[in-house]
XYZ file of C-alpha atoms in Angstrom:
380
model
C 119.030 100.786 118.938
C 120.693 101.954 115.700
C 117.164 102.882 114.189
C 116.716 105.525 116.800
C 117.039 109.155 115.581
C 117.299 112.540 117.589
C 114.106 114.619 117.083
C 114.546 118.266 117.906
C 111.915 119.610 120.246
C 111.230 123.343 119.219
C 109.006 125.878 120.940
C 106.164 127.722 119.305
C 107.985 130.906 119.036
C 111.121 129.351 117.382
C 108.943 127.285 114.985
C 107.210 130.781 113.850
C 110.576 132.326 113.399
C 111.958 129.168 111.555
C 108.770 129.270 109.061
C 109.608 132.879 108.232
C 113.281 132.095 107.402
C 111.961 129.156 105.626
C 109.850 131.119 103.484
C 112.271 133.835 102.730
C 115.024 130.917 101.812
C 112.426 129.299 99.526
C 111.520 132.668 97.625
C 115.247 133.348 97.142
C 116.007 129.974 95.601
C 112.867 129.946 93.499
C 113.390 133.423 92.290
C 116.929 132.576 91.348
C 116.249 129.138 89.924
C 118.967 127.371 92.241
C 116.830 124.302 93.232
C 114.932 122.306 90.549
C 111.190 123.074 91.189
C 109.986 121.168 94.199
C 107.310 123.464 95.937
C 103.647 121.705 95.695
C 105.508 118.407 94.597
C 104.634 115.132 95.938
C 105.831 111.584 96.094
C 103.139 111.213 93.662
C 104.759 113.670 91.216
C 108.087 111.838 91.502
C 106.578 108.533 90.940
C 104.724 109.504 88.011
C 107.716 111.196 86.473
C 109.787 107.976 87.056
C 107.183 105.221 85.991
C 106.430 107.483 82.949
C 109.904 107.402 81.834
C 109.845 103.582 82.190
C 106.717 103.337 80.191
C 108.278 105.303 77.516
C 111.076 102.765 77.205
C 108.829 99.975 76.929
C 107.072 101.667 73.937
C 110.577 102.107 72.228
C 111.336 98.627 73.056
C 113.896 99.311 75.617
C 115.044 97.972 78.824
C 115.501 100.216 81.954
C 117.738 99.792 84.544
C 117.562 101.718 87.840
C 119.764 101.970 91.095
C 117.981 102.832 94.194
C 120.386 104.156 96.632
C 119.958 104.387 100.384
C 121.961 106.855 102.422
C 122.637 106.074 106.355
C 120.909 108.621 108.386
C 121.307 111.202 105.692
C 119.703 114.073 107.471
C 121.939 113.295 110.565
C 125.065 113.249 108.616
C 125.077 116.605 107.043
C 128.560 118.343 107.912
C 127.878 121.763 109.209
C 130.684 123.525 107.454
C 130.136 121.972 104.118
C 126.588 123.200 104.379
C 127.560 126.456 105.187
C 130.019 126.309 102.017
C 127.171 125.543 99.899
C 124.895 128.302 101.496
C 127.688 130.665 100.582
C 127.970 129.315 96.880
C 124.530 130.035 96.212
C 124.760 133.739 97.117
C 124.043 134.168 100.830
C 125.549 137.118 102.523
C 127.753 137.271 105.506
C 124.973 138.033 108.038
C 122.887 135.125 106.619
C 125.608 132.957 106.941
C 126.455 134.016 110.500
C 122.720 133.239 111.419
C 122.646 129.818 109.835
C 126.094 129.154 111.666
C 124.315 130.043 114.904
C 121.211 128.084 113.967
C 123.270 124.927 113.359
C 125.950 125.126 116.102
C 125.957 124.552 119.763
C 122.983 122.021 119.952
C 122.674 119.594 122.348
C 120.786 116.414 122.866
C 119.744 113.857 125.498
C 117.671 110.728 125.999
C 114.580 110.604 128.254
C 113.750 107.160 129.631
C 111.245 106.310 132.434
C 111.585 109.896 133.776
C 115.445 109.661 133.776
C 117.482 111.902 131.655
C 120.974 110.903 130.186
C 123.728 113.240 129.929
C 123.722 115.871 127.172
C 125.833 115.570 124.044
C 126.983 118.206 121.491
C 125.301 117.679 118.045
C 128.362 118.167 115.875
C 126.806 117.386 112.572
C 123.339 117.003 110.837
C 120.178 119.251 110.351
C 117.633 119.528 112.832
C 114.844 116.772 112.361
C 111.388 117.871 113.102
C 112.147 121.495 111.983
C 110.771 123.370 109.037
C 114.348 124.321 107.900
C 115.923 120.670 108.039
C 114.677 119.377 104.746
C 115.209 122.441 102.824
C 118.851 122.784 104.147
C 119.307 119.020 103.056
C 118.064 119.690 99.785
C 120.450 122.502 99.208
C 123.120 120.335 100.508
C 122.659 117.658 97.988
C 121.620 119.803 95.191
C 124.685 119.198 93.040
C 124.742 115.606 92.974
C 122.723 115.435 89.710
C 125.648 117.150 88.208
C 127.646 113.979 88.441
C 125.467 111.758 86.290
C 126.181 112.442 82.830
C 124.837 109.144 81.041
C 121.758 108.561 83.014
C 118.862 110.290 84.881
C 118.642 110.914 88.523
C 115.591 111.647 90.722
C 115.905 113.310 94.177
C 113.400 113.215 96.533
C 114.665 114.192 100.100
C 117.080 111.348 100.802
C 115.638 108.897 98.355
C 117.618 108.805 95.263
C 117.206 106.627 92.092
C 119.497 106.515 89.117
C 118.086 105.218 85.923
C 118.558 104.868 82.030
C 116.647 103.277 79.281
C 118.762 101.322 76.601
C 118.325 98.943 73.975
C 120.978 96.333 75.585
C 121.970 95.490 79.059
C 125.568 96.403 78.072
C 125.024 99.841 77.513
C 122.774 99.985 80.727
C 125.594 98.576 82.895
C 128.370 100.883 81.306
C 125.945 103.956 81.912
C 124.917 103.080 85.502
C 128.145 102.120 86.871
C 130.102 105.089 85.447
C 127.667 107.633 86.948
C 127.280 105.491 89.960
C 130.985 105.674 90.506
C 130.947 109.300 90.250
C 128.118 109.603 92.770
C 129.873 107.422 95.241
C 133.201 109.708 95.283
C 130.547 112.608 95.582
C 129.204 111.180 98.797
C 132.760 110.520 100.252
C 133.663 114.239 99.598
C 130.559 115.265 101.205
C 130.806 112.948 104.393
C 127.759 111.002 103.548
C 127.576 107.258 104.093
C 125.974 104.734 101.351
C 123.917 102.007 103.013
C 124.832 99.112 100.994
C 122.330 96.767 102.753
C 119.262 98.729 101.426
C 120.670 99.782 97.985
C 119.194 97.681 94.960
C 119.527 97.300 91.242
C 116.172 96.571 89.162
C 115.837 95.817 85.600
C 112.412 97.128 84.340
C 111.427 95.242 81.077
C 108.340 93.981 79.382
C 107.355 90.338 80.074
C 107.817 89.529 76.397
C 111.617 89.758 76.557
C 112.605 88.407 80.109
C 116.207 89.318 80.843
C 117.575 88.551 84.305
C 118.500 91.336 86.526
C 121.433 89.116 87.746
C 123.105 89.392 84.170
C 123.932 92.990 85.074
C 126.932 93.188 87.283
C 127.174 96.472 89.102
C 129.697 96.951 91.878
C 130.625 99.735 94.568
C 134.118 101.282 94.673
C 135.357 98.621 96.808
C 134.316 96.081 94.036
C 131.707 94.170 96.129
C 128.373 93.598 94.110
C 125.233 95.369 94.353
C 122.231 93.304 95.172
C 119.540 92.735 92.286
C 115.724 92.872 93.303
C 112.687 91.712 91.738
C 110.466 94.473 93.530
C 111.531 97.441 95.242
C 109.510 99.791 97.372
C 110.124 103.486 96.398
C 108.329 106.101 97.854
C 105.653 103.910 99.457
C 105.106 102.160 96.069
C 105.909 98.662 95.432
C 107.537 98.342 91.789
C 108.120 95.200 89.831
C 110.132 94.388 87.036
C 107.406 94.546 84.473
C 105.443 97.642 86.304
C 102.209 95.478 86.658
C 101.948 96.941 90.299
C 100.297 93.568 91.297
C 103.025 93.453 94.162
C 101.731 96.803 95.605
C 98.170 95.930 95.124
C 98.573 92.624 97.110
C 100.347 94.700 99.698
C 97.276 97.031 99.906
C 94.844 94.258 100.201
C 97.089 92.588 102.815
C 97.330 95.646 104.860
C 93.725 96.659 104.629
C 92.412 92.946 105.326
C 94.368 92.894 108.566
C 92.940 96.098 109.718
C 89.469 95.412 108.861
C 89.686 92.069 110.765
C 90.868 94.010 114.202
C 88.044 96.666 113.478
C 85.412 93.778 113.323
C 86.535 92.619 116.751
C 84.769 95.831 117.999
C 82.178 96.877 115.439
C 79.424 96.908 118.206
C 81.366 99.703 119.698
C 81.006 102.053 116.884
C 78.013 104.074 115.658
C 77.450 104.308 111.733
C 79.052 107.692 111.714
C 82.015 106.446 113.570
C 82.599 103.596 111.273
C 82.362 105.603 108.285
C 84.825 108.268 109.687
C 87.161 105.566 111.044
C 87.346 103.974 107.549
C 87.435 107.185 105.823
C 90.445 108.694 107.754
C 92.494 105.546 108.561
C 91.693 103.052 105.680
C 90.786 104.792 102.500
C 93.946 106.877 102.281
C 95.935 103.630 101.911
C 93.719 103.157 98.899
C 94.090 106.710 97.409
C 97.894 106.818 97.699
C 99.447 106.455 94.317
C 96.440 105.305 92.674
C 96.775 107.494 89.659
C 100.080 105.616 89.130
C 98.704 102.302 88.962
C 95.163 103.081 87.574
C 96.116 101.725 83.991
C 97.158 98.261 85.166
C 94.943 95.235 84.164
C 91.282 94.689 85.381
C 92.661 91.525 86.777
C 95.163 93.263 89.002
C 92.552 95.828 89.960
C 89.893 93.506 91.113
C 91.143 92.595 94.440
C 90.918 96.303 95.232
C 87.104 96.559 94.311
C 86.490 93.297 96.658
C 88.189 94.899 99.509
C 86.547 98.336 98.965
C 83.172 96.734 98.856
C 84.114 94.941 102.161
C 84.834 98.448 103.647
C 81.374 99.717 102.712
C 79.798 96.268 104.226
C 81.752 97.005 107.516
C 80.506 100.605 107.859
C 76.538 99.790 106.711
C 76.575 96.329 108.436
C 74.798 94.965 105.543
C 74.643 91.351 104.159
C 77.387 89.840 101.773
C 74.764 90.005 99.054
C 73.971 93.570 99.320
C 74.812 94.971 95.825
C 77.689 97.436 95.717
C 75.637 99.944 93.916
C 73.305 100.373 96.787
C 76.064 100.660 99.224
C 77.947 103.637 97.186
C 74.383 105.377 96.998
C 73.789 105.084 100.745
C 77.427 106.199 101.503
C 77.627 108.667 98.904
C 80.840 107.110 97.810
C 82.056 106.948 94.102
C 83.140 103.468 92.792
C 86.736 102.969 93.091
C 87.328 103.242 89.320
C 85.787 106.685 89.326
C 87.671 107.630 92.430
C 90.970 107.061 90.693
C 89.876 109.052 87.565
C 88.591 111.805 89.795
C 91.974 111.910 91.511
C 93.727 111.689 88.088
C 91.448 114.519 86.773
C 92.257 116.671 89.916
C 95.756 116.088 89.248
C 95.749 117.463 85.794
C 93.843 120.472 86.884
C 96.593 121.213 89.057
C 99.035 120.721 86.597
C 97.524 123.169 84.037
C 96.506 125.847 86.364
C 99.524 126.181 88.845
C 102.653 127.475 87.526
C 104.957 125.081 89.361
C 104.145 122.197 86.708
C 107.268 121.098 84.941
C 106.509 120.413 81.376
C 108.293 117.135 81.562
C 105.740 115.517 83.485
C 103.025 113.737 81.306
C 99.836 115.338 80.916
C 97.952 112.439 79.296
C 99.044 109.656 81.732
C 101.717 106.825 81.720
C 102.152 105.024 78.550
C 99.868 101.869 78.584
C 100.350 100.155 75.104
C 101.147 96.820 77.162
C 98.136 96.935 79.237
C 94.414 95.899 78.228
C 93.012 99.442 78.556
C 93.844 102.588 77.799
C 94.080 105.854 80.037
C 90.787 107.819 80.232
C 90.586 110.425 77.776
C 90.664 114.328 78.668
């Protein structure tokens, strides 16, 4: 029951009105450079920035410590009066604040189960989930959090937060992260947000040539309880391992697709060729495509299982024998090989970065540093 979240049911007229307010507020934030550039950003952009910083540390023979912070019901814990204070601090006038005060307050919620409604309860805190304004208001609420990190980098994506730094030794990593994490915890307390200790983990990224156990770094919460260390962690939908080989993520992809493909084979006679192709294209292929520009430069040994499962998807669509050459299947389906598909996605990403003004110059244009991999990124 603790995993249930209230979702705001908003009618169409209100959705349109919210979108108008969202566009006006977003434009105001952009023109005044109040929020860090987030328009057109995606989880892929955040992952690329994070992993590239780690690879840069590898190239300089440094370790990278990262603390992944999880907040308990982050969107539901936003204090309305603190949010209004922060809206006032970024320059909103009195009439705008009165509108947001009316928007946030006097909301009610109930539960519908088997046709029966519970009693209505007042929603005293939190931004409406399922609305256009909810994520933007939460971003404004936590916008001053990065100022608390002096010795480390911090990356925010909605309620997913990571604090990280690259140093040559574990002593400096522990001191830097512990100092800034203490400041972050005090900020969370003053802003009435709850830290989820059971889902917050520390990871130590390093080359395989210089193994150092993450347990050698002893990070603690303010109450002196230890922070759990992890060998792998799922951040923004991508499994990260300590050496950034992405083998754990690729194994997860293969396992997930294999299970789905096995279920689809049970009903293969019910689908025509066009339906099978549509099912695979819309339900399975996006799993392969997600984050592929992040792990594209891992070893060929790690990438080989993806090629195998990709060929299996083609055989499912065409219902062809196992010995059918993959080139013939790609030609019949008008599909690119998986390696070319990753390269296409990478080039499209670069094209958007060059031609759109939102692109931040700190993101890499030539791909993650890959000196410890067996092959280099595609030249441009």
